[in-house]
DNA sequence: ATTGTAAATGTAACCGTTTACAAATTACCA
DNA sequence: TGGTAATTTGTAAACGGTTACATTTACAAT
């Protein structure tokens, strides 16, 4: 910057102004500085700026893993909106581990992240402490919970699971099974199971523990899950899966075992991945507009940083998409 | 840091030493500083450190999109290894657009990225200039090319496409089709098509232009691609797809059109995604160990930054996985 | 001319580290 | 015991920007 200044024959303050707010310069100055900047290929030193401004212009994103397209699209949308507003995105992975998540959070704080996008509402208590003591703005995503003390943007996981269950109840099903993702430190997974539970409870139907199997989010695991359920003394006629990947496996396994989908068993998931409409018989699922969550999260963070008051909790609407994988309950045999 | 120093009754230099190299402190000092650090919950200010050290401890990753699990796993591996060595990862998306990629690169330079992981070997010429003029270490990934002037880590895209083609040639196929991803500014896609081309040429077989269709990487597009190929006056008996997603669509469409896979048409892809082994009849594909690329890229960047000489180009081996979607060529009717 | 005001530009302090160098302490040996 | 070397700790100068404040300049109003 000193070089630019001396080449243009101005002070470094003028160069700084040219970079940040060219309007305040006289046209003459502006032209001179511009030439110098261009000639020298000057690029502002971000760390120095961050130090001076006490703002790094970086947003941290901590997600469990990156192998799910829905989640990936959320991060992509965040990145895009941040970038368009002069913010960079620091990516960190928590692997569904609250301690690791806390560690990653510390790293991002050290890196100077001005804001943080988290996933879910369940975090290490020290994480909240840390963020609040440093006044770092953050938002929980994928979850919508107006009652939470922490800002959040996302879906009503319980509600959408209930909707899926109700859809199947309407089709006459009474024997339900669930292939959930691991619920350990994943409140989204928990809430989805709970949503099913409640929908059934309202009709006086039980959801016995053995009808809920927990499996990692992989196709092969979805197969195993379905197999387990169908080997039960009384197998379910409707299976709700923690996401489309598990549902994919469930459908394949059902077909492999000789069951007709949806004739013998209905199967549904969450996400509406690319192929959900393509795989016969078409997967009934809940479409989750994850990019919208990413965009809203970015907007929340940047606007809050800019001093604007933003809604504490905002719900992103989901859509139940009925396709061929769910149908009327089979007649009792 | 000043606070920590005064609370511990030492100089700030001592605190700095405690953070960076505790061994050099006397046990007494170490204990005192440690207490103070803990009591105050001190976390080092990354920007100040970056400014002082002229090193940000951040690695930038520019990838086209994030919606492909293979690519995602590469970034995840990069992130993990970087994190384990005290480096953060800045994520940027280029959307297969060289100009946007250059822009993102500038942003990352401004953010202070010490190193950069790029994808492919085809970039805006200014990008290379920029990186070299600033002495930013970088590495092209997913491509392996010892002849390239730029460091790279990845696969022999041409070679693996050839292997797939040879596998199909061995099965007696002579009528080939290709559903490629968009080749515009994607050298990986180009090389894969070229690999097929060469394998055929070696046997004196042509690959007419109308037998190569270009489609975005989506299942529905794969379907369209296959439909286009099968509607040709002389449809192919073997179809090589740009990746597994396209292959997924191709298989579904073939089955929907009443063709038997592999009886009437053999189909293969690249990636070996999670479900490639699950979807009947099982997808023949080339397994790409993308996490390994991410790890090696991280290692290359960090070691180079540490002053170690690293190999200019390193190939990551791929594996041809034969499954049910490829079989003997149908008898000529 | 003189003065006042607004706009353009410059000066210099500050942001929070690291680290070369200086100073102080300790250890060791003759 | 003094001297030297090795170890530990402190001092202060960068690092490269931003910005409050001071200064200069231009111009209008008196």
XYZ file of C-alpha atoms (C1' of nucleotides) in Angstrom:
726
model
C 0.000 0.000 0.000
C 2.929 2.244 0.752
C 4.228 1.494 -2.706
C 0.924 2.358 -4.280
C 0.810 5.584 -2.301
C 4.242 6.729 -3.271
C 3.768 5.769 -6.894
C 0.592 7.792 -7.002
C 2.179 10.533 -4.969
C -0.477 10.426 -2.284
C -0.725 9.325 1.323
C -1.600 5.806 2.303
C -4.837 7.084 3.783
C -5.876 8.139 0.324
C -5.128 4.708 -1.026
C -7.163 3.173 1.739
C -10.014 5.470 0.852
C -9.744 4.551 -2.781
C -10.129 0.905 -1.887
C -12.950 1.304 0.564
C -14.873 4.301 -0.606
C -13.705 5.790 -3.903
C -16.561 8.297 -3.911
C -14.883 10.448 -1.326
C -11.899 11.096 -3.559
C -11.599 13.822 -6.123
C -11.684 12.448 -9.654
C -8.079 13.422 -10.136
C -6.855 11.511 -7.098
C -9.065 8.603 -7.922
C -7.546 8.229 -11.343
C -4.006 8.482 -10.064
C -4.520 5.919 -7.343
C -6.356 3.616 -9.670
C -3.454 3.624 -12.081
C -0.995 2.863 -9.344
C -3.131 0.065 -7.933
C -3.491 -1.488 -11.335
C 0.161 -1.098 -12.257
C 1.308 -2.724 -9.070
C -1.407 -5.378 -8.957
C -2.108 -4.343 -5.426
C -4.383 -6.564 -3.351
C -5.328 -5.514 0.131
C -3.831 -7.514 2.971
C -6.796 -9.115 4.685
C -5.129 -9.859 7.989
C -3.972 -6.289 8.422
C -7.433 -5.069 7.605
C -8.946 -7.535 10.023
C -6.607 -6.437 12.748
C -7.306 -2.825 12.201
C -11.056 -3.119 11.763
C -11.587 -5.773 14.373
C -13.558 -7.667 11.793
C -12.228 -10.500 9.677
C -14.984 -10.619 7.103
C -15.036 -14.367 7.486
C -17.986 -16.545 8.379
C -17.413 -19.982 9.824
C -19.580 -22.958 8.926
C -19.507 -26.045 11.077
C -21.356 -29.013 9.653
C -21.248 -32.662 10.677
C -20.070 -34.045 7.363
C -20.158 -32.887 3.818
C -21.285 -36.087 2.133
C -24.938 -35.235 1.914
C -26.001 -33.216 -1.120
C -28.695 -31.442 0.834
C -26.212 -30.206 3.363
C -23.700 -29.403 0.669
C -26.214 -27.196 -1.083
C -26.800 -25.325 2.145
C -23.106 -24.565 2.472
C -22.903 -23.627 -1.186
C -25.696 -21.115 -0.781
C -24.069 -19.696 2.328
C -20.770 -19.381 0.538
C -22.313 -17.659 -2.410
C -24.202 -15.052 -0.458
C -21.257 -14.387 1.828
C -18.933 -13.987 -1.097
C -21.260 -11.576 -2.789
C -21.046 -9.418 0.284
C -17.320 -9.530 0.742
C -17.237 -12.322 3.254
C -15.249 -15.539 3.057
C -16.363 -18.875 4.403
C -14.288 -21.026 6.697
C -15.366 -24.645 6.607
C -15.108 -26.975 9.566
C -16.419 -30.507 10.107
C -17.733 -31.836 13.385
C -18.409 -35.453 12.436
C -21.470 -35.525 14.690
C -19.206 -35.130 17.715
C -19.994 -32.337 20.143
C -16.485 -32.173 21.559
C -14.933 -31.971 18.148
C -17.476 -29.360 17.234
C -16.415 -27.272 20.216
C -12.802 -27.645 19.193
C -13.578 -26.555 15.667
C -15.503 -23.653 17.052
C -12.464 -22.550 19.042
C -10.392 -22.753 15.913
C -12.831 -20.603 14.037
C -12.895 -18.087 16.837
C -9.131 -17.937 16.711
C -9.300 -17.520 12.966
C -11.444 -14.518 13.711
C -14.775 -15.632 12.286
C -17.229 -12.783 12.657
C -20.174 -15.145 12.513
C -20.903 -18.832 12.638
C -23.421 -21.114 11.030
C -24.061 -24.239 13.074
C -26.210 -27.243 12.358
C -28.841 -28.411 14.777
C -29.590 -26.953 18.157
C -27.697 -29.408 20.278
C -24.198 -28.217 21.071
C -21.607 -28.373 23.788
C -22.633 -25.904 26.497
C -19.182 -24.339 26.410
C -19.748 -23.574 22.754
C -22.609 -21.249 23.532
C -20.593 -19.683 26.358
C -17.650 -19.108 24.105
C -19.692 -17.525 21.358
C -21.593 -15.291 23.695
C -18.584 -14.160 25.678
C -16.932 -13.066 22.443
C -20.046 -11.597 20.934
C -19.812 -13.772 17.912
C -23.066 -13.912 16.045
C -24.242 -17.388 15.192
C -27.306 -19.228 14.024
C -28.468 -22.809 14.322
C -29.716 -24.235 11.073
C -31.919 -27.022 9.758
C -33.891 -26.670 12.955
C -36.761 -24.319 13.548
C -37.638 -23.746 17.160
C -39.156 -20.446 18.227
C -38.831 -21.559 21.853
C -35.083 -21.958 21.669
C -32.977 -19.308 23.368
C -30.706 -19.347 20.336
C -31.405 -17.980 16.882
C -32.348 -20.613 14.370
C -33.384 -21.059 10.780
C -34.724 -24.248 9.405
C -37.404 -26.841 9.289
C -39.908 -28.083 11.765
C -38.400 -31.552 11.875
C -40.990 -32.912 14.231
C -43.812 -31.448 12.215
C -42.640 -32.766 8.908
C -42.147 -36.240 10.272
C -45.651 -36.025 11.592
C -46.909 -35.019 8.181
C -45.251 -38.000 6.603
C -46.777 -40.254 9.249
C -50.180 -38.701 8.730
C -49.905 -39.214 5.008
C -49.337 -42.896 5.689
C -52.081 -43.048 8.311
C -54.426 -41.596 5.749
C -53.488 -44.453 3.481
C -54.674 -46.834 6.160
C -51.372 -47.909 7.623
C -51.234 -48.836 11.278
C -48.025 -50.824 11.434
C -45.141 -48.386 11.303
C -41.415 -48.815 11.276
C -38.676 -46.218 11.368
C -35.136 -46.386 10.066
C -33.571 -43.433 11.793
C -30.131 -41.948 11.449
C -27.983 -42.175 14.574
C -29.665 -40.070 17.231
C -26.685 -39.750 19.565
C -25.969 -36.064 19.261
C -28.309 -35.333 16.402
C -31.446 -33.548 17.468
C -32.808 -33.471 13.932
C -32.862 -37.259 13.833
C -34.437 -37.408 17.269
C -37.144 -34.978 16.382
C -38.059 -36.838 13.265
C -38.575 -40.030 15.183
C -40.502 -38.127 17.787
C -42.721 -36.597 15.137
C -43.711 -40.041 13.917
C -44.239 -41.127 17.476
C -46.628 -38.294 18.165
C -48.628 -38.706 15.012
C -49.192 -42.337 15.919
C -49.913 -41.571 19.555
C -52.637 -39.205 18.497
C -54.378 -42.123 16.823
C -53.703 -44.352 19.770
C -51.133 -46.358 17.873
C -47.902 -47.447 19.495
C -44.401 -47.279 18.041
C -42.631 -50.095 19.804
C -38.901 -49.739 20.341
C -38.030 -52.682 18.130
C -39.763 -50.964 15.247
C -37.227 -48.140 15.382
C -33.821 -49.078 14.072
C -30.869 -46.743 13.977
C -28.476 -46.833 11.070
C -25.768 -44.555 9.648
C -26.789 -42.579 6.598
C -25.703 -44.973 3.874
C -27.566 -46.948 1.258
C -26.230 -50.298 2.432
C -27.268 -49.421 5.967
C -30.751 -48.587 4.793
C -30.963 -52.077 3.339
C -29.909 -53.602 6.616
C -32.412 -51.489 8.444
C -35.266 -52.643 6.291
C -34.184 -56.242 6.573
C -34.190 -55.965 10.340
C -37.671 -54.511 10.324
C -39.105 -57.082 7.951
C -37.695 -59.935 9.987
C -39.663 -58.812 13.008
C -42.458 -61.152 14.124
C -44.872 -58.530 12.923
C -43.240 -56.455 10.204
C -44.429 -52.918 9.465
C -46.352 -51.985 6.343
C -45.045 -48.408 6.391
C -41.443 -47.457 6.880
C -40.274 -43.901 7.416
C -36.591 -43.384 6.869
C -34.357 -40.721 8.388
C -33.437 -39.470 4.953
C -33.593 -40.372 1.288
C -30.334 -42.286 1.358
C -31.689 -44.691 3.930
C -34.945 -44.815 1.994
C -33.062 -45.675 -1.166
C -31.511 -48.646 0.578
C -34.829 -49.614 2.086
C -36.557 -49.661 -1.285
C -33.807 -51.703 -2.871
C -33.822 -54.216 -0.050
C -37.581 -54.500 -0.042
C -37.519 -55.229 -3.748
C -34.653 -57.657 -3.302
C -36.601 -59.494 -0.607
C -39.508 -59.838 -2.973
C -41.785 -57.255 -1.441
C -43.684 -54.957 -3.670
C -43.285 -51.255 -2.993
C -45.795 -49.895 -2.200
C -48.016 -52.970 -2.475
C -46.540 -54.772 0.508
C -44.684 -51.976 2.185
C -44.667 -48.205 1.783
C -41.427 -46.343 2.168
C -40.707 -42.653 2.591
C -37.766 -40.389 3.329
C -36.597 -36.804 3.741
C -34.579 -34.574 1.399
C -35.971 -35.101 -2.099
C -32.565 -35.756 -3.545
C -31.940 -35.498 -7.249
C -32.857 -39.084 -7.980
C -35.836 -39.423 -5.651
C -38.196 -38.778 -8.546
C -36.292 -41.080 -10.860
C -35.920 -44.298 -8.952
C -38.943 -46.504 -9.575
C -41.510 -46.356 -8.157
C -40.549 -42.799 -7.187
C -39.803 -41.922 -3.610
C -42.346 -40.192 -1.425
C -40.366 -37.706 0.570
C -40.254 -34.307 2.151
C -38.446 -31.751 0.012
C -36.115 -29.656 2.119
C -35.074 -26.406 0.440
C -31.631 -26.459 2.004
C -30.184 -23.740 -0.229
C -32.777 -21.421 1.167
C -31.584 -22.200 4.660
C -28.021 -21.401 3.629
C -29.074 -18.147 2.082
C -31.157 -17.120 5.058
C -28.367 -18.062 7.428
C -25.925 -15.909 5.498
C -28.379 -13.078 5.446
C -29.048 -13.422 9.158
C -25.381 -13.357 10.007
C -24.375 -10.499 7.754
C -27.322 -8.313 8.592
C -26.882 -8.909 12.280
C -23.226 -7.993 11.925
C -24.341 -4.853 10.167
C -26.372 -3.997 13.237
C -29.785 -4.822 11.899
C -32.247 -6.687 14.075
C -33.173 -10.010 12.540
C -35.937 -12.467 13.402
C -34.944 -14.868 16.127
C -36.348 -17.950 14.485
C -37.479 -18.430 10.949
C -39.139 -21.435 9.488
C -38.458 -22.650 6.001
C -41.440 -24.406 4.537
C -41.090 -27.968 3.367
C -43.174 -29.852 0.843
C -44.515 -33.347 1.074
C -43.999 -34.983 -2.276
C -46.160 -38.008 -2.892
C -44.691 -40.479 -5.275
C -45.035 -44.149 -5.969
C -43.265 -45.550 -2.935
C -46.217 -44.997 -0.657
C -49.629 -46.475 -1.204
C -52.655 -47.921 0.565
C -51.974 -50.318 3.398
C -52.227 -53.944 2.305
C -55.370 -55.781 3.392
C -54.798 -57.649 6.594
C -53.930 -61.238 5.791
C -2.597 -11.161 25.616
C -1.586 -8.109 27.571
C -4.151 -9.074 30.161
C -2.809 -12.574 30.390
C 0.712 -11.234 30.738
C -0.096 -8.849 33.525
C -2.226 -11.368 35.369
C 0.639 -13.857 35.241
C 3.129 -11.139 36.010
C 5.193 -11.785 32.906
C 5.865 -10.053 29.620
C 3.747 -10.572 26.574
C 6.676 -12.244 24.878
C 6.524 -14.956 27.483
C 2.846 -15.461 26.841
C 3.541 -15.734 23.155
C 6.182 -18.325 23.885
C 3.807 -20.256 26.069
C 1.344 -20.453 23.222
C 3.795 -21.337 20.509
C 6.523 -23.268 22.205
C 5.914 -24.010 25.889
C 9.094 -26.114 26.098
C 11.271 -23.053 26.130
C 9.719 -21.790 29.345
C 10.747 -22.722 32.832
C 8.187 -24.932 34.564
C 7.374 -22.154 36.961
C 6.578 -19.655 34.243
C 4.719 -22.215 32.271
C 2.400 -22.929 35.139
C 1.765 -19.282 35.877
C 0.984 -18.435 32.278
C -1.148 -21.500 31.871
C -3.283 -20.474 34.829
C -3.732 -17.003 33.483
C -4.602 -18.236 30.004
C -7.170 -20.604 31.405
C -8.644 -18.108 33.828
C -9.099 -15.521 31.109
C -10.151 -17.967 28.414
C -7.579 -16.411 26.182
C -7.632 -17.322 22.504
C -4.947 -16.021 20.209
C -5.970 -13.390 17.691
C -5.406 -15.051 14.336
C -5.300 -11.909 12.229
C -2.631 -10.328 14.379
C -0.623 -13.499 14.216
C -1.060 -13.662 10.476
C 0.058 -10.091 10.118
C 3.092 -10.602 12.245
C 4.105 -13.951 10.825
C 3.224 -13.173 7.265
C 1.370 -16.451 7.209
C -2.356 -16.849 7.699
C -2.449 -20.568 8.331
C -5.342 -20.802 5.959
C -5.610 -22.954 2.872
C -8.046 -22.062 0.145
C -10.016 -24.662 -1.760
C -11.694 -23.733 -5.012
C -13.995 -26.366 -6.405
C -16.622 -26.117 -9.146
C -19.567 -27.168 -7.029
C -20.055 -29.099 -3.877
C -22.936 -31.318 -4.908
C -20.892 -34.359 -5.788
C -20.074 -36.694 -2.913
C -16.750 -37.609 -4.457
C -15.672 -34.028 -4.558
C -17.106 -33.386 -1.127
C -15.027 -36.178 0.319
C -11.927 -34.640 -1.196
C -12.614 -31.342 0.514
C -13.434 -33.117 3.758
C -10.107 -34.908 3.707
C -8.295 -31.677 2.946
C -10.076 -29.942 5.773
C -9.273 -32.682 8.214
C -5.588 -32.842 7.474
C -5.244 -29.079 7.430
C -7.043 -28.764 10.727
C -4.823 -31.374 12.321
C -1.885 -29.243 11.393
C -3.243 -25.948 12.551
C -4.549 -24.751 9.222
C -8.044 -23.582 8.387
C -9.805 -24.102 5.102
C -11.424 -21.351 3.107
C -14.020 -22.674 0.709
C -14.803 -21.072 -2.623
C -16.971 -22.229 -5.522
C -16.200 -21.622 -9.165
C -19.290 -23.114 -10.785
C -17.205 -24.363 -13.698
C -16.525 -20.770 -14.702
C -12.912 -19.740 -15.215
C -13.562 -16.054 -14.688
C -15.424 -16.659 -11.490
C -12.649 -18.967 -10.427
C -10.130 -16.198 -10.952
C -12.267 -13.848 -8.946
C -12.526 -16.334 -6.116
C -8.811 -16.815 -6.298
C -8.265 -13.098 -5.841
C -10.532 -13.156 -2.837
C -8.600 -15.976 -1.313
C -5.341 -14.185 -1.949
C -6.729 -11.148 -0.207
C -7.879 -13.341 2.650
C -4.273 -14.374 2.906
C -4.488 -18.029 1.919
C -1.024 -19.531 2.210
C -1.864 -22.291 -0.214
C -4.568 -23.223 -2.682
C -6.134 -26.433 -3.843
C -7.596 -26.155 -7.311
C -9.523 -28.643 -9.373
C -8.462 -29.596 -12.849
C -5.543 -28.162 -14.754
C -7.452 -25.686 -16.865
C -7.509 -22.223 -15.332
C -7.512 -18.589 -16.296
C -3.959 -17.649 -17.285
C -4.063 -14.696 -14.916
C -4.736 -17.108 -12.113
C -1.389 -18.767 -12.548
C 0.284 -15.381 -12.857
C -1.314 -14.142 -9.698
C -0.372 -17.175 -7.696
C 3.176 -17.183 -8.899
C 3.761 -13.489 -8.462
C 2.686 -13.822 -4.835
C 4.494 -17.056 -4.214
C 1.345 -18.814 -3.174
C 1.740 -22.533 -3.275
C -1.012 -24.366 -5.082
C -1.810 -27.730 -6.549
C -4.180 -28.913 -9.239
C -6.221 -31.910 -8.216
C -8.198 -34.763 -9.748
C -5.798 -34.569 -12.658
C -2.491 -36.353 -12.955
C -0.186 -34.965 -15.581
C 3.569 -35.241 -15.161
C 4.028 -33.090 -18.239
C 2.161 -30.143 -16.780
C 4.215 -27.169 -15.655
C 2.038 -26.999 -12.556
C 2.004 -29.359 -9.607
C -0.840 -31.829 -9.640
C -2.275 -34.742 -7.741
C -4.950 -36.974 -9.100
C -6.067 -39.523 -11.553
C -5.094 -40.355 -15.065
C -8.489 -39.451 -16.456
C -7.623 -40.437 -19.985
C -6.138 -43.703 -18.863
C -9.041 -44.735 -16.734
C -11.538 -43.965 -19.458
C -9.432 -46.099 -21.730
C -9.518 -48.912 -19.216
C -13.257 -48.782 -19.069
C -13.437 -48.805 -22.835
C -11.035 -51.719 -23.015
C -13.083 -53.632 -20.506
C -16.048 -53.207 -22.803
C -14.038 -54.005 -25.897
C -12.961 -57.220 -24.215
C -16.612 -58.034 -23.762
C -17.004 -57.811 -27.520
C -18.587 -54.388 -27.816
C -17.914 -52.346 -30.919
C -20.766 -49.855 -30.809
C -19.932 -47.260 -28.173
C -21.749 -44.246 -26.854
C -20.657 -41.660 -24.362
C -22.718 -39.485 -22.053
C -20.196 -36.898 -21.019
C -20.451 -34.077 -18.535
C -20.197 -30.583 -20.011
C -16.702 -30.261 -21.441
C -16.637 -26.479 -21.724
C -13.999 -25.624 -19.166
C -13.673 -29.049 -17.666
C -10.535 -30.830 -18.714
C -11.391 -33.944 -16.702
C -14.527 -34.462 -18.746
C -12.633 -33.861 -21.958
C -9.931 -36.308 -21.087
C -12.398 -39.008 -20.248
C -14.022 -38.723 -23.630
C -10.628 -38.647 -25.227
C -9.606 -41.787 -23.393
C -12.552 -43.654 -24.827
C -11.770 -42.233 -28.213
C -8.214 -43.506 -28.120
C -9.071 -46.954 -26.897
C -11.456 -47.315 -29.802
C -9.060 -45.803 -32.293
C -6.462 -48.355 -31.332
C -8.869 -51.054 -32.455
C -9.754 -49.131 -35.555
C -13.204 -48.292 -34.240
C -14.725 -44.842 -34.702
C -16.555 -42.782 -32.109
C -18.840 -40.648 -34.250
C -19.785 -37.243 -32.880
C -23.464 -38.105 -32.591
C -22.531 -40.936 -30.246
C -21.149 -38.449 -27.731
C -23.806 -36.483 -25.912
C -23.094 -33.839 -23.339
C -25.294 -33.494 -20.282
C -25.056 -31.801 -16.879
C -24.288 -34.132 -13.994
C -27.799 -35.025 -12.913
C -29.777 -38.230 -12.903
C -32.552 -36.872 -15.053
C -29.979 -35.653 -17.548
C -28.415 -39.079 -17.671
C -31.791 -40.447 -18.634
C -32.120 -37.921 -21.405
C -28.643 -38.726 -22.591
C -29.362 -42.413 -22.864
C -32.636 -41.773 -24.606
C -30.857 -39.648 -27.185
C -28.297 -42.358 -27.803
C -30.825 -45.152 -28.106
C -32.886 -43.183 -30.568
C -29.960 -43.015 -32.944
C -30.342 -44.943 -36.210
C -27.721 -47.320 -34.880
C -27.771 -47.226 -31.103
C -24.701 -48.230 -29.088
C -24.446 -51.442 -27.088
C -22.010 -49.936 -24.621
C -22.421 -46.562 -22.945
C -19.746 -44.911 -20.890
C -20.981 -42.116 -18.670
C -19.042 -39.134 -17.355
C -19.784 -40.145 -13.814
C -21.990 -42.422 -11.742
C -24.797 -39.922 -11.510
C -25.190 -39.874 -15.271
C -24.818 -43.652 -15.285
C -27.559 -43.954 -12.706
C -29.889 -42.049 -14.970
C -28.778 -44.051 -17.970
C -29.521 -47.358 -16.275
C -32.934 -46.200 -15.122
C -33.823 -44.938 -18.570
C -32.598 -48.057 -20.285
C -34.736 -50.165 -18.004
C -37.675 -47.824 -18.474
C -37.318 -48.135 -22.249
C -37.421 -51.894 -21.899
C -33.787 -52.606 -22.546
C -32.058 -55.158 -20.425
C -28.883 -54.018 -18.695
C -26.455 -55.478 -19.525
C -28.208 -57.837 -21.969
C -29.059 -55.151 -24.497
C -26.808 -52.360 -23.396
C -23.871 -52.170 -21.029
C -23.457 -49.051 -18.923
C -20.523 -47.815 -16.879
C -19.513 -44.726 -14.935
C -16.852 -43.141 -12.775
C -16.778 -42.516 -9.013
C -18.094 -45.665 -7.335
C -20.564 -43.746 -5.246
C -22.117 -45.277 -2.181
C -25.018 -46.842 -4.020
C -23.159 -48.050 -7.123
C -22.909 -51.528 -5.640
C -26.507 -51.496 -4.465
C -28.501 -50.487 -7.474
C -29.391 -53.574 -9.475
C -27.681 -54.890 -11.497
C -24.714 -53.175 -9.827
C -22.832 -50.448 -11.617
C -19.509 -51.123 -13.281
C -17.423 -48.092 -12.530
C -14.009 -46.733 -11.745
C -13.502 -46.169 -8.038
C -11.844 -42.825 -7.421
C -10.277 -42.525 -3.980
C -11.018 -38.824 -3.723
C -10.275 -38.586 0.012
C -6.765 -39.672 -0.785
C -6.448 -36.819 -3.229
C -7.612 -34.391 -0.574
C -5.154 -35.761 1.934
C -2.265 -35.683 -0.511
C -3.160 -32.175 -1.589
C -3.146 -31.015 2.016
C 0.132 -32.741 2.616
C 1.637 -31.253 -0.522
C 0.603 -27.748 0.415
C 1.626 -27.891 4.063
C 4.937 -29.590 3.454
C 5.795 -27.230 0.644
C 4.966 -24.329 2.932
C 7.273 -25.885 5.489
C 10.013 -25.745 2.927
C 10.122 -29.384 1.998
C 10.475 -30.396 -1.629
C 7.456 -32.377 -2.755
C 6.890 -34.434 -5.904
C 5.632 -32.353 -8.776
C 2.972 -34.772 -9.904
C 1.565 -37.728 -8.090
C -0.861 -40.249 -9.417
C -3.562 -41.760 -7.287
C -4.444 -45.233 -8.443
C -7.985 -46.011 -9.431
C -9.739 -49.346 -9.519
C -11.990 -50.745 -12.185
C -14.907 -52.365 -10.447
C -16.815 -54.835 -12.583
C -20.397 -55.243 -11.614
C -23.556 -56.319 -13.309
C -24.178 -53.325 -15.538
C -21.614 -54.439 -18.100
C -21.706 -57.733 -19.924
C -20.984 -59.379 -23.252
C -22.071 -57.528 -26.348
C -25.411 -58.750 -27.659
C -25.246 -60.912 -30.785
C -25.696 -58.863 -33.891
C -29.301 -58.969 -34.898
C -9.673 41.428 1.429
C -11.513 38.639 5.162
C -13.845 35.147 7.091
C -16.424 30.876 7.362
C -17.586 26.429 5.660
C -17.195 22.299 3.265
C -14.505 19.076 0.916
C -10.176 16.737 0.088
C -6.079 15.002 1.838
C -2.501 13.942 5.216
C -0.628 12.491 9.880
C -0.142 9.287 13.147
C -2.043 6.189 16.631
C -3.675 1.826 17.001
C -5.110 -3.161 16.171
C -2.510 -7.945 18.772
C 0.817 -10.718 17.652
C 5.977 -12.537 16.710
C 10.750 -12.328 17.160
C 15.536 -10.295 16.890
C 18.110 -8.680 20.201
C 19.314 -7.258 24.864
C 19.336 -8.228 29.572
C 19.119 -11.009 33.428
C 19.580 -15.219 35.622
C 21.394 -19.731 36.379
C 24.695 -23.478 35.893
C 29.043 -24.981 35.572
C 33.881 -25.148 35.885
C 38.622 -23.897 36.883
C 35.113 -17.197 43.855
C 35.114 -15.249 39.362
C 34.255 -16.003 34.729
C 31.931 -17.962 30.898
C 28.336 -20.219 28.613
C 23.730 -21.550 28.431
C 19.233 -20.682 29.502
C 15.353 -17.857 30.516
C 12.900 -13.624 30.219
C 12.049 -8.873 28.699
C 12.023 -4.871 25.325
C 10.621 -2.952 21.367
C 10.223 -2.907 16.415
C 7.848 -4.579 12.866
C 3.642 -6.579 10.197
C -0.117 -3.569 6.751
C -3.930 -1.740 7.084
C -8.091 1.880 9.131
C -9.641 6.041 10.860
C -10.019 10.009 14.271
C -8.345 14.136 13.929
C -5.592 17.845 11.953
C -4.452 20.351 8.106
C -4.901 22.295 3.668
C -7.501 23.890 -0.172
C -11.437 25.852 -2.694
C -14.917 28.709 -2.814
C -18.934 31.531 -1.317
C -20.581 35.199 1.462
C -19.743 39.328 3.665
